[in-house]
CSV table of C-alpha atoms and ligand atoms in Angstrom, one decimal:
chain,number,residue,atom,x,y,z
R,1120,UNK,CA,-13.9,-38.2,-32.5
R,1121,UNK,CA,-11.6,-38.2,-29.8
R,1122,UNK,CA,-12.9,-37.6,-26.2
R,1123,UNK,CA,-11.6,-34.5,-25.8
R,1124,UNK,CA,-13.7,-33.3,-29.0
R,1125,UNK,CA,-16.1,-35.2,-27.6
R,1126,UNK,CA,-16.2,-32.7,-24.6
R,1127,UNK,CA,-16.4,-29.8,-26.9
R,1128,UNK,CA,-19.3,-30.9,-29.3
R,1129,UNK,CA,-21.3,-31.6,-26.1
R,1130,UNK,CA,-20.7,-27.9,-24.8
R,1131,UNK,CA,-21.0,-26.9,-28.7
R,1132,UNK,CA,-24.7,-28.4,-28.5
R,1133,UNK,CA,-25.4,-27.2,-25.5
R,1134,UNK,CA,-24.1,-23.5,-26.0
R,1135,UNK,CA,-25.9,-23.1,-29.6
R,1136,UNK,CA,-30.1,-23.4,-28.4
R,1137,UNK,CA,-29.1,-20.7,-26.0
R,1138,UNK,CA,-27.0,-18.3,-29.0
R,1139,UNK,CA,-29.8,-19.2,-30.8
R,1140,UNK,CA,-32.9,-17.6,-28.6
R,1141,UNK,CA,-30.2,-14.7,-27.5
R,1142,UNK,CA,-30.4,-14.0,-31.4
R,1143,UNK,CA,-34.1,-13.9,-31.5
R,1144,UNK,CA,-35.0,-12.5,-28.1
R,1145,UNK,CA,-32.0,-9.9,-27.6
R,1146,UNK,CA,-31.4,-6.7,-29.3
R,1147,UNK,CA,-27.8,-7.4,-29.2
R,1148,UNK,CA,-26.6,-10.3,-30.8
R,1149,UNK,CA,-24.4,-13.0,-29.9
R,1150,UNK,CA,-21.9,-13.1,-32.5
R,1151,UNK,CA,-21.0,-16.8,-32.6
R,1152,UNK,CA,-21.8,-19.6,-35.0
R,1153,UNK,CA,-21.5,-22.9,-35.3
R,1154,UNK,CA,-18.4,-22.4,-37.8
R,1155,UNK,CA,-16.9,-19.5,-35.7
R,1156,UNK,CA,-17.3,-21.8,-32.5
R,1157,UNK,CA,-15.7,-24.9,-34.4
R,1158,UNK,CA,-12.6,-22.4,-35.9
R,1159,UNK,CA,-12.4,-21.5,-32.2
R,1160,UNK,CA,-11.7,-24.9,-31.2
R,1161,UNK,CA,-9.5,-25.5,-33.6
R,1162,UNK,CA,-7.1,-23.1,-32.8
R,1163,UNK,CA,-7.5,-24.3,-28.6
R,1164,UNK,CA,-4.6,-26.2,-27.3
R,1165,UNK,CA,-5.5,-29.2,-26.3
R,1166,UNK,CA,-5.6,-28.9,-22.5
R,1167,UNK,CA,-8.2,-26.5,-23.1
R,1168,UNK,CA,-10.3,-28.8,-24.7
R,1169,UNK,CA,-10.2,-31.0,-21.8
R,1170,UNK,CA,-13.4,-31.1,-19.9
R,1171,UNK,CA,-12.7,-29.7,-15.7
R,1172,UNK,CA,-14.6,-31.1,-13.4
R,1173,UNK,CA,-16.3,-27.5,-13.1
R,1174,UNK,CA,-17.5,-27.6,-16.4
R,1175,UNK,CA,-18.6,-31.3,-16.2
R,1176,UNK,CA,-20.8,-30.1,-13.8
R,1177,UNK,CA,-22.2,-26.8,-15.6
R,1178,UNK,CA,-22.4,-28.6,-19.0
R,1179,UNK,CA,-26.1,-29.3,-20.1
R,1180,UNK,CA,-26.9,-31.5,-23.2
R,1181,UNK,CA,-29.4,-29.9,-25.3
R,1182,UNK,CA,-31.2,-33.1,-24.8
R,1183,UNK,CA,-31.4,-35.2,-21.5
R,1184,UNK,CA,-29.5,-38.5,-21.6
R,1185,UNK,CA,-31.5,-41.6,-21.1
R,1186,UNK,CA,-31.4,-42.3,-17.4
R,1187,UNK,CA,-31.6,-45.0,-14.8
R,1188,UNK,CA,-32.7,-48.1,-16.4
R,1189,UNK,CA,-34.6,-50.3,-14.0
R,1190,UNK,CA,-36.5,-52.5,-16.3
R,1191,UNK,CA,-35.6,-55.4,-18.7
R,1192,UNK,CA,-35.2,-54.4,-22.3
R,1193,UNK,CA,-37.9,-56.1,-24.4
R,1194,UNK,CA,-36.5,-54.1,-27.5
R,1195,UNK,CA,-38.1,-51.0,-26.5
R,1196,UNK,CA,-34.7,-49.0,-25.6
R,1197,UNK,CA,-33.7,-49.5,-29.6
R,1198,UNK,CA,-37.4,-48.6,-30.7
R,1199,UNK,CA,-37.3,-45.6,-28.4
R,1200,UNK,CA,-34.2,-44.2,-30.2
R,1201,UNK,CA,-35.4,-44.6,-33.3
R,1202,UNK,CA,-38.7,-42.9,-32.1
R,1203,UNK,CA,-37.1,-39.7,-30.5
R,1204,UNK,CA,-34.0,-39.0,-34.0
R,1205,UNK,CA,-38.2,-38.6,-35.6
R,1206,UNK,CA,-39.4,-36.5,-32.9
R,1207,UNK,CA,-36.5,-34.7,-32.1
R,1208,UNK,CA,-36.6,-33.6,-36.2
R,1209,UNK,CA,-40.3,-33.6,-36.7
R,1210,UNK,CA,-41.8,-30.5,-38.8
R,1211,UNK,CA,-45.4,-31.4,-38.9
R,1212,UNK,CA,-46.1,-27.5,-37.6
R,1213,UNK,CA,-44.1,-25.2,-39.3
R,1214,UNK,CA,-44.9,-22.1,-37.5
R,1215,UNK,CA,-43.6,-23.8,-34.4
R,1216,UNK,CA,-40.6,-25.3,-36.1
R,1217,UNK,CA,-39.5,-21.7,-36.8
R,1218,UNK,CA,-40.3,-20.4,-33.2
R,1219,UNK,CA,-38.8,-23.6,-31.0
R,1220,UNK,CA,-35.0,-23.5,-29.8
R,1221,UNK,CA,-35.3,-27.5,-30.3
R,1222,UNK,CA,-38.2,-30.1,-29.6
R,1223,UNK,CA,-38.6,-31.3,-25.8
R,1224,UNK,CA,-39.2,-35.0,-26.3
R,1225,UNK,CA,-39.3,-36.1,-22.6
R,1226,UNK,CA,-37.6,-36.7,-19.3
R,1227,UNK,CA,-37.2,-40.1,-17.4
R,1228,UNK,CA,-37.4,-43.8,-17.3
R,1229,UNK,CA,-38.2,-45.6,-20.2
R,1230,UNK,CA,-39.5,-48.6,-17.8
R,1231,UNK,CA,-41.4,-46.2,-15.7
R,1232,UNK,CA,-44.8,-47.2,-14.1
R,1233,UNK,CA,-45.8,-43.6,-13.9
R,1234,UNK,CA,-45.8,-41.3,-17.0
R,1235,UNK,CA,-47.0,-37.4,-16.1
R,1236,UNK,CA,-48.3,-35.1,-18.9
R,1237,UNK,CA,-48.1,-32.1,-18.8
R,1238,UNK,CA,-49.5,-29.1,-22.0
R,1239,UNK,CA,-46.4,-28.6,-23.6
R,1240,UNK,CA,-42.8,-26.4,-23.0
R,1241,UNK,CA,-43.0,-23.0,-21.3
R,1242,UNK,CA,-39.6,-20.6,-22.4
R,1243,UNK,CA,-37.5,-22.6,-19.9
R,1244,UNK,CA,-38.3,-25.8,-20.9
R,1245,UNK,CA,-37.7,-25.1,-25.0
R,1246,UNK,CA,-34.2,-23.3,-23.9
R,1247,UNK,CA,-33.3,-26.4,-22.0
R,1248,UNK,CA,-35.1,-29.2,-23.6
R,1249,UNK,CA,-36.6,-31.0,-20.5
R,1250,UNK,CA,-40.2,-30.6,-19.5
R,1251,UNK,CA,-41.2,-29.4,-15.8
R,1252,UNK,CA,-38.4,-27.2,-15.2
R,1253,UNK,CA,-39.5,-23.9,-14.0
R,1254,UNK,CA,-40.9,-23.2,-10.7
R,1255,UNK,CA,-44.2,-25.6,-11.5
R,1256,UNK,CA,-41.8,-27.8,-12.7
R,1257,UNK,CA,-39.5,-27.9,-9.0
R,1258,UNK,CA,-43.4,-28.1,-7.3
R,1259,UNK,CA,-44.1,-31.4,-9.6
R,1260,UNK,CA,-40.4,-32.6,-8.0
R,1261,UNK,CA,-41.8,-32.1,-5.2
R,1262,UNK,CA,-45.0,-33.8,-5.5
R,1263,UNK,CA,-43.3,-36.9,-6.8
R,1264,UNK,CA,-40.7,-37.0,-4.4
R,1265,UNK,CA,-43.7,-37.3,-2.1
R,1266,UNK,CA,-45.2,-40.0,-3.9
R,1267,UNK,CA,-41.2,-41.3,-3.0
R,1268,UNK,CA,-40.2,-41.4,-6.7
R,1269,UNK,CA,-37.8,-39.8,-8.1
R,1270,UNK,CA,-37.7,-38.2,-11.7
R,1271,UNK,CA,-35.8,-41.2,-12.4
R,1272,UNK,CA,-38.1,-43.8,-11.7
R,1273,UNK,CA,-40.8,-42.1,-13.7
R,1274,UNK,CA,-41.4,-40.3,-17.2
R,1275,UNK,CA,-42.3,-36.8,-17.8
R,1276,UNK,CA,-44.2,-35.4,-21.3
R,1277,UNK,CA,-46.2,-33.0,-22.8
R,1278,UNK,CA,-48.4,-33.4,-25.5
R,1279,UNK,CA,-47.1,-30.5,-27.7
R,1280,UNK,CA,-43.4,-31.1,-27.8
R,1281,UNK,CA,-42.4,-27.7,-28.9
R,1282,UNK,CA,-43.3,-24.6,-27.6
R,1283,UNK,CA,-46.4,-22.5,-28.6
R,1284,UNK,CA,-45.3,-19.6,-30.4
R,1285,UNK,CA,-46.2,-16.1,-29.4
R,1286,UNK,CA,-46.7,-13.3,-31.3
R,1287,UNK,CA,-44.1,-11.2,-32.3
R,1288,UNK,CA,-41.8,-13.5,-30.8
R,1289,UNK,CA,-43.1,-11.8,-27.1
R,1290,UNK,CA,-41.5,-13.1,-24.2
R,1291,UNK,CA,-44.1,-15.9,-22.0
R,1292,UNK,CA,-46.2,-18.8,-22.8
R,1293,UNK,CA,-49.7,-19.9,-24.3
R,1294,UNK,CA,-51.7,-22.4,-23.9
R,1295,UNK,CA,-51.3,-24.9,-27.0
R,1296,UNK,CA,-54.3,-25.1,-29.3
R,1297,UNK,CA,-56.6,-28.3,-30.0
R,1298,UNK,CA,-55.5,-29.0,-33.4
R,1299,UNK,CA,-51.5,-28.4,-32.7
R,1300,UNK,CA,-52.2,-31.2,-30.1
R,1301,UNK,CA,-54.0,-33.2,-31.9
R,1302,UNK,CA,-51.1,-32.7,-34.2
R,1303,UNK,CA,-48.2,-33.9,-32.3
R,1304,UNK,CA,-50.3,-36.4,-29.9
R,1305,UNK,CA,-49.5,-39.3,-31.9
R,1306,UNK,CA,-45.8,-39.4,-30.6
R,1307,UNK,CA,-47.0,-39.3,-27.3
R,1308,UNK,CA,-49.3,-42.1,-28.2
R,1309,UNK,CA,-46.2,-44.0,-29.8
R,1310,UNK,CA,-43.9,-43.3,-26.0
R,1311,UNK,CA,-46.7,-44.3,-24.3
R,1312,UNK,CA,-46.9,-47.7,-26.0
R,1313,UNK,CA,-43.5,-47.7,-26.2
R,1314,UNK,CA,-43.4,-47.2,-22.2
R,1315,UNK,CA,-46.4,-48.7,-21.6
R,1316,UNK,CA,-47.0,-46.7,-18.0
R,1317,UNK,CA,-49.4,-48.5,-15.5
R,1318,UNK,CA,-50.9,-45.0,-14.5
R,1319,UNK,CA,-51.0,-42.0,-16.9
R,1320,UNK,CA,-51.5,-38.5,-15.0
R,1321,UNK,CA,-52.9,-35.8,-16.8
R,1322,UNK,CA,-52.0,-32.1,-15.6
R,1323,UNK,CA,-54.2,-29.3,-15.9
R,1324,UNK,CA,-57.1,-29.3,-17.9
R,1325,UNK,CA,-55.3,-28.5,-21.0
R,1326,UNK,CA,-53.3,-31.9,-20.9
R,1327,UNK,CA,-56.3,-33.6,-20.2
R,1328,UNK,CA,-58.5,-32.2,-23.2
R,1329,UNK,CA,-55.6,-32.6,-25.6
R,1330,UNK,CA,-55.4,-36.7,-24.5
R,1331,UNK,CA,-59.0,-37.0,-24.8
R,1332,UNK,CA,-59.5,-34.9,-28.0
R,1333,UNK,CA,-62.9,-33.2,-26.5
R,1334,UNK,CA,-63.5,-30.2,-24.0
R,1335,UNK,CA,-64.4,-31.3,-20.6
R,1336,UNK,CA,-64.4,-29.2,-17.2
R,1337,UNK,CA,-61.9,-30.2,-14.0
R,1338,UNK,CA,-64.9,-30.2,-11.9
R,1339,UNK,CA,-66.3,-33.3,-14.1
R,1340,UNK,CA,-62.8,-35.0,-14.5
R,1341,UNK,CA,-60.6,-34.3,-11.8
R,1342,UNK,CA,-60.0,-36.9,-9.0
R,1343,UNK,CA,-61.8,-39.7,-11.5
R,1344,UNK,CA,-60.4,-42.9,-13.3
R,1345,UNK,CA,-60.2,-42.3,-16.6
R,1346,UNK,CA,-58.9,-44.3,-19.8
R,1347,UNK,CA,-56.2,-43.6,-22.3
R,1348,UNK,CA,-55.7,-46.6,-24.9
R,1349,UNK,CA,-56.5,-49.1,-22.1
R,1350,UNK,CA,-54.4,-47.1,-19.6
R,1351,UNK,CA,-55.8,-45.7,-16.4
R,1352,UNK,CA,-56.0,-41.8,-16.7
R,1353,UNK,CA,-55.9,-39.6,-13.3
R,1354,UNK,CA,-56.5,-36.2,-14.2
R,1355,UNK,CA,-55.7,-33.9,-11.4
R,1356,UNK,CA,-54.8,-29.7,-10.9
R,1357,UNK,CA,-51.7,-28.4,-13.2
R,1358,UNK,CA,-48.4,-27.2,-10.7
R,1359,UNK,CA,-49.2,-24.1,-11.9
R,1360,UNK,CA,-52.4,-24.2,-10.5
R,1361,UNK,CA,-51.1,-24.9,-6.9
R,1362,UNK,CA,-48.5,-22.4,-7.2
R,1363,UNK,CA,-51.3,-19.8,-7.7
R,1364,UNK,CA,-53.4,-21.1,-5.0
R,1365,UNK,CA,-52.0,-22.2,-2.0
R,1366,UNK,CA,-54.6,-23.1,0.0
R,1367,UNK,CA,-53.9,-26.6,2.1
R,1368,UNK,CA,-57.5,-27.5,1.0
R,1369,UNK,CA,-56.3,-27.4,-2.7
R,1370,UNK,CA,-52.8,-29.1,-2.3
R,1371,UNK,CA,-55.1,-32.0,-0.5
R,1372,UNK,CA,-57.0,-32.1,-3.5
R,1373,UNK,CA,-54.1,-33.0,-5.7
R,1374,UNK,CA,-52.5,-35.1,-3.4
R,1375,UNK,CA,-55.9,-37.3,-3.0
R,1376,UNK,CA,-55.3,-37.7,-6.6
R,1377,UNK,CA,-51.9,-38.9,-6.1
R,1378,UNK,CA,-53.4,-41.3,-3.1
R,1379,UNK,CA,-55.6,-42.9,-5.5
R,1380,UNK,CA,-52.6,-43.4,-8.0
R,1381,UNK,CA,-50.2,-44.6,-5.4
R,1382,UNK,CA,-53.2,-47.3,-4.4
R,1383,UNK,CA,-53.7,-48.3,-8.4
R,1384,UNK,CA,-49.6,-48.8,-8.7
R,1385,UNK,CA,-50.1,-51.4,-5.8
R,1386,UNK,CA,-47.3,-48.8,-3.3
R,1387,UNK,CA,-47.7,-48.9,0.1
R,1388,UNK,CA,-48.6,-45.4,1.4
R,1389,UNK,CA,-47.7,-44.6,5.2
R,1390,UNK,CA,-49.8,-42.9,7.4
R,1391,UNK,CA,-46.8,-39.7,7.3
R,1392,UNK,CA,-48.6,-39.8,3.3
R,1393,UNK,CA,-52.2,-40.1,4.1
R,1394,UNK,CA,-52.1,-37.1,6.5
R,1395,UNK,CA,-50.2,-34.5,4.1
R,1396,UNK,CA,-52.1,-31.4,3.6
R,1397,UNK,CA,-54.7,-32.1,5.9
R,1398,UNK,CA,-56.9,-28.9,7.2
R,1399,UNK,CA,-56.2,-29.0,10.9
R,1400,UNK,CA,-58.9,-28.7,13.3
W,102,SF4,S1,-45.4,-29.7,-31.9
W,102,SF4,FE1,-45.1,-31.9,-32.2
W,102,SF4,S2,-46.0,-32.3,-34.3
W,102,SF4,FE2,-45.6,-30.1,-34.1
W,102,SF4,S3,-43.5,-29.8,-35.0
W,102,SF4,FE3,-43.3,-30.0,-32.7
W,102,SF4,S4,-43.0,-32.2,-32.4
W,102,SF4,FE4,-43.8,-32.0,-34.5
């Protein structure tokens, strides 16, 4: 394929998820397929096949390109590929396979030190097929650019990789259940060992639940070390969480949390860090 048709196909790929919700969520249709889109290309001239630097800039893939790699590869880049063509196809629930746009595998470093889960993709995320991209999303940015990572140094995923379907195809989100986590868990388990993460952080209680297969309460969990196939757990409030309570007291509480990671990953936290979201007298 020459780069030109490259250019297309990745706009193709990009443009179809989005036809296809349009199709199930509008009343009126987008009337574009795949063949109609690939007829329309054909009969282009080439300049406009020809990526701008406009619409290199607009042009999403459907699924994020592996990013910064600042680790040596011990083989785990090839395993990893091979592990998300599996993911990104898997059918093991097929009333979410007929309800997802595509499966959100995960965002970030495949060396990270720091892997976040999160429940699983709200209507944003399944559209765009990244985790953590709606306004909890920007506040877990936030929190990590705090920590002074970026989402490039670390690893972002939920533990069901497609979204929960609602009924009657209505518009929001639900909370995945126990045994459609318990389902799609093992290819969490598989990054993980794949990534093998120093510090695992759990958010919400949700996330936490589905990664220790029982019920629990936040009150019990939150703030405490806990274990996830020999790597240290910290469970801590979901974004969403914070976004509905904005009290400093709670955004301390969470970034505690974050303290105590910083301190297991061996960074140096400056006193600017240790004083965030401290009540003042
Ligand atoms: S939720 Fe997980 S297990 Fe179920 S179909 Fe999606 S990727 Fe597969």
């Amino acid at each position: 394929m020459s780069a030109t048709s490259d250019g297309f196909q990745e706009a193709l790929d990009a443009t179809l998820p989005i036809l296809q919700s349009m199709t199930k969520n509008l009343r009126v249709k987008p009337k574009a397929t795949r063949t109609s889109l690939e007829n329309l290309r054909i009969s282009l001239p080439a300049s406009f096949e020809k990526p701008t630097k406009t619409a290199e800039k607009t042009i999403k893939p459907s699924h994020p390109v592996t990013p910064v790699v600042s680790g040596k590869d011990d083989g785990r880049l090839a395993k990893l590929e091979i592990l998300k063509k599996s993911i990104l196809t898997c059918t093991r629930c097929p009333h979410l396979v007929t309800s997802r746009t595509q499966v959100v595998y995960g965002v970030g470093n495949p060396f990270a030190e720091l892997l976040f889960v999160g429940e699983a993709p709200g209507e944003e995320e399944d559209l765009r097929g990244e985790p953590f991209i709606g306004k909890a999303g920007q506040l877990l940015t936030k929190i990590i650019g705090a920590m002074e990572y970026t989402r490039d140094d670390i690893f972002i995923a939920n533990i069901l990789k497609c979204r929960p379907d609602m009924p009657g195809g209505e518009s929001g989100n639900r909370k995945p259940k126990p045994a459609e986590m318990s389902t799609c868990l093992p290819w969490l388990t598989q990054q993980i060992e794949l990534i093998k993460p120093k510090v695992i952080v759990a958010l919400g209680l949700t996330a936490v639940e589905g990664l220790l297969g029982e019920p629990c309460t936040m009150r019990d969990v939150r703030g405490k070390w806990l274990d996830y196939h020999g790597v240290p757990l910290m469970p801590t409030y979901h974004p969403a969480y914070l976004l509905r309570n904005q009290t400093l007291a709670e955004k301390r509480k969470v970034w505690e949390d974050m303290l105590l990671v910083l301190e297991k990953l061996g960074r140096a936290i400056s006193t600017k860090q240790q004083g965030y979201f401290l009540e003042k007298a």
